[in-house]
């Protein structure tokens, strides 16, 4: 398979070799999957772990092997010759350890420098995916949960896009539902000329929401009007549609401010979009015998879950679940997406579990979890304050995201000013660097944790220039750029004429780690875990530091090769930043 050979994925390339060897070693078990993993111990770079399980399959059945170590020996012997392997050995119960060839590794890195890092992108069999992320609710404030969804979803979308998957970045905003009755009615009341109302007149949309809710809860006449308004809106009455559109628009402008600062692009297809599809779908599901009556509502029972999925409420209205069923159907059949990824807090896990299972019952999705088309819920934990409780500010209950971003930027700017950058740089450079660092810090602090865990939001920690932070990593990258700059050499020229050699052990370790970029992105993307890429990036900076403190670059006999290694590190770091949605800086 040539595409595999050309990709940078070391693990897969080795797996191919071992696959051939396994077939040769035990022809009767030709379907054994090669188990190849990076070595943790110092016996080699990678290891094939098939011998033991293979032995258990063949022992007792006329075999010449005397035990797992002998199977390991044979696996080693039958490996097809390959330039990538320098040496092999068998350890313990048949582990086959592989030491990769330094020359081969160096050549691959140099090829990447010439052909570009996109040659190391993962290859997926699917063509199109939907990433449903951010998805705040209209007229309500975007909260830190939505911030997490925005940051995580953007990274996943970027990784898939890098892998040449066509990604539909969907903002499934909450723009439908009964709360709009009260909002519309309140708008009519406050602004008789509601057509002219803009965001300035309404001011804080969240306060507007609160006030209308209070009115709804305390005034029964208002409540009645609000309920009628819902019916008018859903019936498509122009005046109501217009008021609704206006409220959505004001909200959208608020959301866009956050997206713009974060550099995140989304395409809005809110709940309202799917509404027209619901009745037909429910009917289809009913005809298949999937929908049952229960306490006046219409529900789908899901095996193994004691509460049913309500698809039509007892008042005849639709809900979050009916909308999500319609959206899933649409994404599969109209968008033709093969992988549909939902990024929300873990609290919604059961909801998605039920929706996906209902879709499997309906035959929309295959029964297994491994096959495409596939739906995945990407859950994440809470953001905590220093008090260990849900992150809030004192003045208001929720934290305004723009304030958060402002604060991070202000702080990172202050740190730059303190380091004398206000005199050294233009105002524009100062602003851009402060933003890159401030927003990068927020993103990285979120992404570096396994998404399922809660994490504490702490400016001092995330903006620390030491430790596993965006600031540290951005500085590390800028330093590498300055090494190359100060060498006075034309790096583009060196890429063509120079030769990269991995002679010193620290050069080799860095080189190997660089080449593990491809399998890391593939793993992060396949398992939907951005923290895997963060960990890789942090380790990369550690390998670089070790190399740089033990190997002189500028002025040494190995200068050309080492500058190329610096450049390769910078290129890979930048790609990691890009995939994490962090803007690199070049000067510090
Ligand atoms: N609007 C929802 C919320 O704020 C998130 C929507 C997630 N996407 C979905 N298809 N249900 O919690």
Coordinates of N, CA and C in Angstrom, one line a residue, residues 287-444:
X287 N -44.4 4.3 12.1 CA -44.7 3.2 11.1 C -43.8 2.0 11.3
X288 N -42.6 2.3 11.7 CA -41.7 1.1 12.0 C -41.9 0.5 13.3
X289 N -42.9 1.1 14.1 CA -43.3 0.5 15.4 C -42.3 0.9 16.5
X290 N -41.6 1.9 16.3 CA -40.6 2.3 17.3 C -41.2 3.3 18.3
X291 N -42.2 4.0 18.0 CA -42.8 5.0 18.9 C -44.0 4.5 19.6
X292 N -43.9 4.7 20.9 CA -45.0 4.2 21.8 C -45.7 5.4 22.6
X293 N -46.9 5.2 23.0 CA -47.6 6.2 23.8 C -47.2 5.9 25.3
X294 N -46.9 7.0 26.0 CA -46.6 6.8 27.4 C -46.9 8.0 28.2
X295 N -47.9 7.9 29.0 CA -48.4 9.0 29.8 C -48.7 10.3 29.0
X296 N -49.4 10.0 27.9 CA -49.8 11.1 27.0 C -48.7 11.6 26.0
X297 N -47.5 11.2 26.3 CA -46.4 11.6 25.4 C -46.1 10.4 24.4
X298 N -45.3 10.7 23.4 CA -44.9 9.7 22.5 C -43.4 9.5 22.7
X299 N -43.0 8.2 22.9 CA -41.7 7.9 23.3 C -41.1 6.8 22.5
X300 N -39.7 6.7 22.6 CA -39.0 5.5 22.1 C -38.3 4.9 23.2
X301 N -38.6 3.6 23.4 CA -37.9 2.9 24.5 C -36.6 2.4 24.0
X302 N -35.6 2.5 24.9 CA -34.2 2.1 24.5 C -33.8 1.0 25.4
X303 N -33.3 -0.1 24.8 CA -32.8 -1.2 25.6 C -31.8 -0.8 26.6
X304 N -31.9 -1.3 27.9 CA -30.9 -1.0 28.9 C -31.0 0.3 29.6
X305 N -32.0 1.1 29.1 CA -32.1 2.5 29.8 C -33.5 2.5 30.3
X306 N -33.7 2.9 31.6 CA -35.0 2.8 32.2 C -35.9 3.9 31.9
X307 N -35.4 5.1 31.4 CA -36.3 6.1 31.0 C -36.4 6.1 29.4
X308 N -37.6 6.4 28.9 CA -37.7 6.4 27.4 C -37.2 7.8 26.9
X309 N -37.0 7.8 25.6 CA -36.7 9.0 24.9 C -38.0 9.7 24.4
X310 N -38.3 10.8 25.0 CA -39.6 11.5 24.7 C -39.4 12.2 23.3
X311 N -40.2 11.9 22.3 CA -40.0 12.6 21.1 C -41.2 13.5 20.7
X312 N -42.3 13.3 21.4 CA -43.4 14.3 21.3 C -43.9 14.4 22.7
X313 N -43.9 15.7 23.2 CA -44.4 15.9 24.6 C -45.9 15.7 24.7
X314 N -46.4 15.7 25.9 CA -47.8 15.4 26.1 C -48.7 16.6 25.5
X315 N -48.1 17.8 25.4 CA -48.8 18.9 24.8 C -48.7 18.9 23.3
X316 N -48.1 17.9 22.8 CA -48.0 17.8 21.3 C -46.8 18.5 20.7
X317 N -46.0 19.2 21.6 CA -44.8 19.9 21.1 C -43.6 19.0 21.0
X318 N -42.7 19.5 20.2 CA -41.4 18.7 20.1 C -40.4 19.3 21.1
X319 N -39.3 18.5 21.2 CA -38.3 18.9 22.3 C -36.9 18.8 21.7
X320 N -36.0 18.9 22.7 CA -34.5 18.8 22.3 C -34.2 17.5 21.6
X321 N -34.9 16.4 22.1 CA -34.6 15.0 21.6 C -35.2 14.9 20.1
X322 N -36.4 15.4 19.9 CA -36.9 15.3 18.6 C -36.1 16.1 17.6
X323 N -35.6 17.2 18.1 CA -34.8 18.0 17.2 C -33.5 17.3 16.9
X324 N -32.9 16.7 17.9 CA -31.6 16.0 17.6 C -31.8 14.8 16.7
X325 N -32.9 14.1 16.9 CA -33.2 13.0 15.9 C -33.3 13.5 14.5
X326 N -34.0 14.6 14.3 CA -34.1 15.2 13.0 C -32.8 15.7 12.5
X327 N -32.0 16.3 13.4 CA -30.6 16.8 12.9 C -29.8 15.6 12.5
X328 N -29.8 14.5 13.3 CA -29.0 13.3 13.0 C -29.4 12.8 11.6
X329 N -30.7 12.7 11.4 CA -31.2 12.2 10.2 C -30.7 13.0 9.0
X330 N -30.9 14.3 9.2 CA -30.5 15.3 8.2 C -29.0 15.2 7.8
X331 N -28.2 15.1 8.9 CA -26.7 15.0 8.7 C -26.3 13.7 8.0
X332 N -27.0 12.7 8.2 CA -26.7 11.4 7.6 C -27.2 11.4 6.1
X333 N -28.4 11.9 5.9 CA -29.0 11.7 4.6 C -28.9 12.9 3.7
X334 N -28.9 14.1 4.2 CA -28.8 15.3 3.4 C -27.3 15.8 3.3
X335 N -26.7 15.9 4.5 CA -25.3 16.3 4.5 C -24.4 15.2 4.0
X336 N -24.8 14.0 4.1 CA -24.0 12.8 3.7 C -22.7 12.7 4.5
X337 N -22.9 13.0 5.8 CA -21.7 12.9 6.7 C -21.6 11.5 7.2
X338 N -20.3 11.0 7.3 CA -20.1 9.6 7.7 C -19.7 9.6 9.2
X339 N -19.3 10.7 9.7 CA -18.9 10.7 11.2 C -19.5 12.0 11.7
X340 N -20.4 11.9 12.7 CA -21.1 13.0 13.3 C -20.7 13.1 14.8
X341 N -20.0 14.2 15.1 CA -19.4 14.4 16.4 C -20.1 15.5 17.1
X342 N -20.5 15.2 18.4 CA -21.2 16.2 19.2 C -20.3 16.6 20.4
X343 N -20.1 17.9 20.5 CA -19.2 18.3 21.6 C -20.0 19.0 22.7
X344 N -20.3 18.4 23.8 CA -21.1 19.1 24.9 C -20.6 18.5 26.2
X345 N -21.0 19.2 27.3 CA -20.6 18.7 28.6 C -21.1 17.3 28.8
X346 N -20.4 16.6 29.8 CA -20.8 15.1 30.0 C -22.2 15.0 30.5
X347 N -22.8 16.0 31.0 CA -24.1 15.9 31.5 C -25.1 15.5 30.4
X348 N -24.8 15.7 29.2 CA -25.7 15.4 28.1 C -25.4 14.0 27.5
X349 N -24.5 13.3 28.2 CA -24.1 12.0 27.6 C -25.3 11.0 27.4
X350 N -26.2 11.0 28.4 CA -27.3 10.0 28.3 C -28.2 10.4 27.2
X351 N -28.4 11.7 27.0 CA -29.3 12.2 25.9 C -28.7 11.7 24.6
X352 N -27.5 11.8 24.4 CA -26.9 11.4 23.1 C -26.9 9.9 23.0
X353 N -26.6 9.2 24.1 CA -26.6 7.8 24.1 C -28.0 7.3 23.6
X354 N -29.0 7.9 24.1 CA -30.4 7.5 23.7 C -30.7 7.8 22.3
X355 N -30.3 9.0 21.9 CA -30.6 9.4 20.5 C -29.8 8.5 19.5
X356 N -28.6 8.2 19.8 CA -27.8 7.3 18.9 C -28.4 5.9 18.9
X357 N -28.9 5.4 20.1 CA -29.5 4.1 20.1 C -30.8 4.0 19.4
X358 N -31.5 5.1 19.5 CA -32.8 5.2 18.7 C -32.5 5.1 17.2
X359 N -31.4 5.9 16.8 CA -31.1 5.9 15.4 C -30.6 4.5 14.9
X360 N -30.0 3.8 15.8 CA -29.6 2.4 15.5 C -30.8 1.5 15.3
X361 N -31.8 1.7 16.3 CA -33.0 0.9 16.1 C -33.7 1.2 14.8
X362 N -33.7 2.5 14.5 CA -34.4 2.9 13.2 C -33.6 2.4 12.0
X363 N -32.4 1.9 12.2 CA -31.6 1.5 11.0 C -30.9 2.6 10.3
X364 N -30.8 3.8 11.0 CA -30.1 4.9 10.4 C -28.6 4.7 10.5
X365 N -28.3 4.1 11.6 CA -26.8 3.9 11.9 C -26.6 2.4 12.1
X366 N -25.4 1.9 11.7 CA -25.2 0.5 11.9 C -25.1 0.1 13.3
X367 N -25.4 -1.1 13.7 CA -25.5 -1.5 15.1 C -24.2 -1.4 15.8
X368 N -23.1 -1.7 15.2 CA -21.8 -1.7 15.9 C -21.3 -0.2 16.1
X369 N -20.2 -0.1 16.9 CA -19.7 1.2 17.1 C -18.5 1.5 16.3
X370 N -18.0 0.5 15.6 CA -16.7 0.7 14.9 C -17.0 1.1 13.5
X371 N -18.1 0.8 13.0 CA -18.4 1.1 11.5 C -18.8 2.5 11.3
X372 N -18.5 3.0 10.1 CA -19.1 4.2 9.6 C -20.3 3.9 8.8
X373 N -21.3 4.8 8.8 CA -21.4 6.1 9.5 C -21.5 5.8 11.0
X374 N -21.0 6.8 11.7 CA -20.9 6.7 13.1 C -21.2 8.0 13.8
X375 N -21.8 8.0 15.0 CA -22.1 9.2 15.7 C -21.3 9.1 17.0
X376 N -20.6 10.2 17.4 CA -19.8 10.1 18.7 C -20.1 11.3 19.5
X377 N -20.3 11.1 20.8 CA -20.5 12.2 21.7 C -19.1 12.5 22.4
X378 N -18.7 13.7 22.3 CA -17.4 14.1 22.9 C -17.8 14.9 24.1
X379 N -17.8 14.3 25.3 CA -18.2 14.9 26.5 C -17.0 15.6 27.2
X380 N -17.3 16.6 28.0 CA -16.2 17.3 28.7 C -16.7 17.6 30.1
X381 N -15.7 17.8 31.0 CA -16.1 18.1 32.4 C -16.3 19.6 32.7
X382 N -16.4 20.0 33.9 CA -16.6 21.4 34.3 C -15.4 22.2 34.4
X383 N -15.6 23.5 34.3 CA -14.5 24.5 34.6 C -14.8 24.9 36.0
X384 N -13.7 24.8 36.8 CA -13.9 25.2 38.2 C -13.2 26.5 38.6
X385 N -13.7 27.1 39.6 CA -13.0 28.3 40.1 C -12.0 27.9 41.1
X386 N -11.2 28.8 41.7 CA -10.2 28.5 42.6 C -10.8 27.8 43.9
X387 N -12.1 28.1 44.1 CA -12.7 27.5 45.3 C -13.2 26.0 45.0
X388 N -12.8 25.5 43.9 CA -13.2 24.1 43.6 C -14.6 24.0 43.2
X389 N -15.4 25.1 43.1 CA -16.7 25.0 42.6 C -16.8 25.5 41.2
X390 N -18.0 25.2 40.6 CA -18.3 25.7 39.3 C -17.8 27.2 39.1
X391 N -17.1 27.4 38.0 CA -16.5 28.7 37.8 C -17.6 29.8 37.6
X392 N -17.5 30.8 38.5 CA -18.5 32.0 38.5 C -17.7 33.2 38.9
X393 N -18.3 34.3 38.5 CA -17.7 35.6 39.1 C -18.6 36.0 40.2
X394 N -18.2 36.9 41.0 CA -19.0 37.3 42.1 C -20.2 38.1 41.7
X395 N -20.0 39.1 40.8 CA -21.1 40.0 40.4 C -22.2 39.3 39.7
X396 N -21.9 38.5 38.7 CA -23.0 37.8 38.0 C -22.8 36.3 38.2
X397 N -23.8 35.6 37.9 CA -23.7 34.1 38.1 C -22.8 33.5 37.1
X398 N -23.0 33.9 35.8 CA -22.1 33.3 34.8 C -21.0 34.2 34.4
X399 N -19.9 33.7 33.9 CA -18.8 34.5 33.5 C -19.0 34.9 32.1
X400 N -18.9 36.2 31.8 CA -19.0 36.6 30.4 C -17.7 36.2 29.7
X401 N -17.8 35.5 28.6 CA -16.7 35.0 27.9 C -15.8 36.2 27.4
X402 N -16.4 37.2 26.9 CA -15.5 38.3 26.4 C -14.7 38.9 27.5
X403 N -15.3 39.0 28.7 CA -14.5 39.5 29.8 C -13.3 38.6 30.1
X404 N -13.5 37.3 30.0 CA -12.5 36.3 30.3 C -11.3 36.5 29.3
X405 N -11.7 36.7 28.0 CA -10.7 36.8 27.0 C -9.9 38.1 27.2
X406 N -10.7 39.2 27.5 CA -10.1 40.5 27.8 C -9.0 40.4 28.9
X407 N -9.4 39.7 29.9 CA -8.6 39.6 31.1 C -7.3 38.9 30.7
X408 N -7.4 37.8 30.0 CA -6.2 37.0 29.6 C -5.3 37.9 28.8
X409 N -5.9 38.7 27.9 CA -5.1 39.5 27.0 C -4.4 40.6 27.8
X410 N -5.2 41.3 28.7 CA -4.6 42.3 29.5 C -3.4 41.9 30.3
X411 N -3.6 40.7 30.9 CA -2.5 40.2 31.7 C -1.3 39.8 30.9
X412 N -1.5 39.2 29.7 CA -0.3 38.8 29.0 C 0.3 40.1 28.4
X413 N -0.4 41.1 28.1 CA 0.2 42.4 27.6 C 1.0 43.0 28.8
X414 N 0.5 43.0 29.9 CA 1.2 43.6 31.1 C 2.5 42.9 31.3
X415 N 2.5 41.6 31.1 CA 3.8 40.8 31.3 C 4.8 41.2 30.2
X416 N 4.3 41.4 29.0 CA 5.2 41.8 27.9 C 5.7 43.2 28.1
X417 N 4.9 44.1 28.6 CA 5.3 45.5 28.9 C 6.4 45.5 30.0
X418 N 6.2 44.6 31.0 CA 7.1 44.5 32.1 C 8.5 44.1 31.5
X419 N 8.5 43.3 30.5 CA 9.7 42.8 29.9 C 10.3 43.8 28.9
X420 N 9.7 45.0 28.9 CA 10.3 46.0 28.0 C 9.9 46.0 26.6
X421 N 8.9 45.2 26.3 CA 8.5 45.0 24.9 C 7.8 46.3 24.3
X422 N 7.2 47.1 25.2 CA 6.5 48.3 24.7 C 7.5 49.2 24.0
X423 N 8.7 49.2 24.4 CA 9.8 50.1 23.8 C 10.3 49.4 22.5
X424 N 10.4 48.1 22.6 CA 11.1 47.3 21.6 C 10.2 47.1 20.3
X425 N 8.9 46.9 20.6 CA 8.0 46.5 19.5 C 7.0 47.6 19.1
X426 N 6.4 47.5 17.9 CA 5.3 48.4 17.6 C 4.1 48.0 18.4
X427 N 3.2 49.0 18.5 CA 2.0 48.8 19.2 C 1.2 47.6 18.7
X428 N 1.2 47.4 17.3 CA 0.5 46.3 16.7 C 1.2 45.0 17.1
X429 N 2.5 44.9 17.1 CA 3.1 43.7 17.5 C 2.8 43.3 18.9
X430 N 2.8 44.3 19.7 CA 2.5 44.1 21.2 C 1.1 43.6 21.3
X431 N 0.1 44.2 20.6 CA -1.3 43.7 20.7 C -1.4 42.3 20.2
X432 N -0.8 42.0 19.0 CA -1.0 40.7 18.4 C -0.4 39.6 19.3
X433 N 0.8 39.9 19.8 CA 1.5 38.9 20.7 C 0.7 38.7 22.0
X434 N 0.1 39.8 22.5 CA -0.7 39.7 23.7 C -1.9 38.8 23.5
X435 N -2.5 39.0 22.3 CA -3.7 38.2 22.0 C -3.3 36.7 21.8
X436 N -2.2 36.5 21.0 CA -1.8 35.1 20.7 C -1.5 34.4 22.0
X437 N -0.8 35.1 22.9 CA -0.5 34.4 24.2 C -1.7 34.3 25.1
X438 N -2.4 35.4 25.2 CA -3.6 35.3 26.1 C -4.6 34.3 25.7
X439 N -5.1 34.3 24.5 CA -6.1 33.4 24.0 C -5.5 32.0 23.9
X440 N -4.2 31.9 23.5 CA -3.6 30.6 23.4 C -3.5 30.0 24.8
X441 N -3.3 30.8 25.8 CA -3.2 30.3 27.2 C -4.5 29.6 27.6
X442 N -5.6 30.4 27.3 CA -6.9 29.8 27.7 C -7.2 28.5 26.9
X443 N -6.9 28.5 25.7 CA -7.2 27.3 24.9 C -6.3 26.1 25.4
X444 N -5.0 26.4 25.6 CA -4.2 25.3 25.9 C -4.5 24.7 27.3

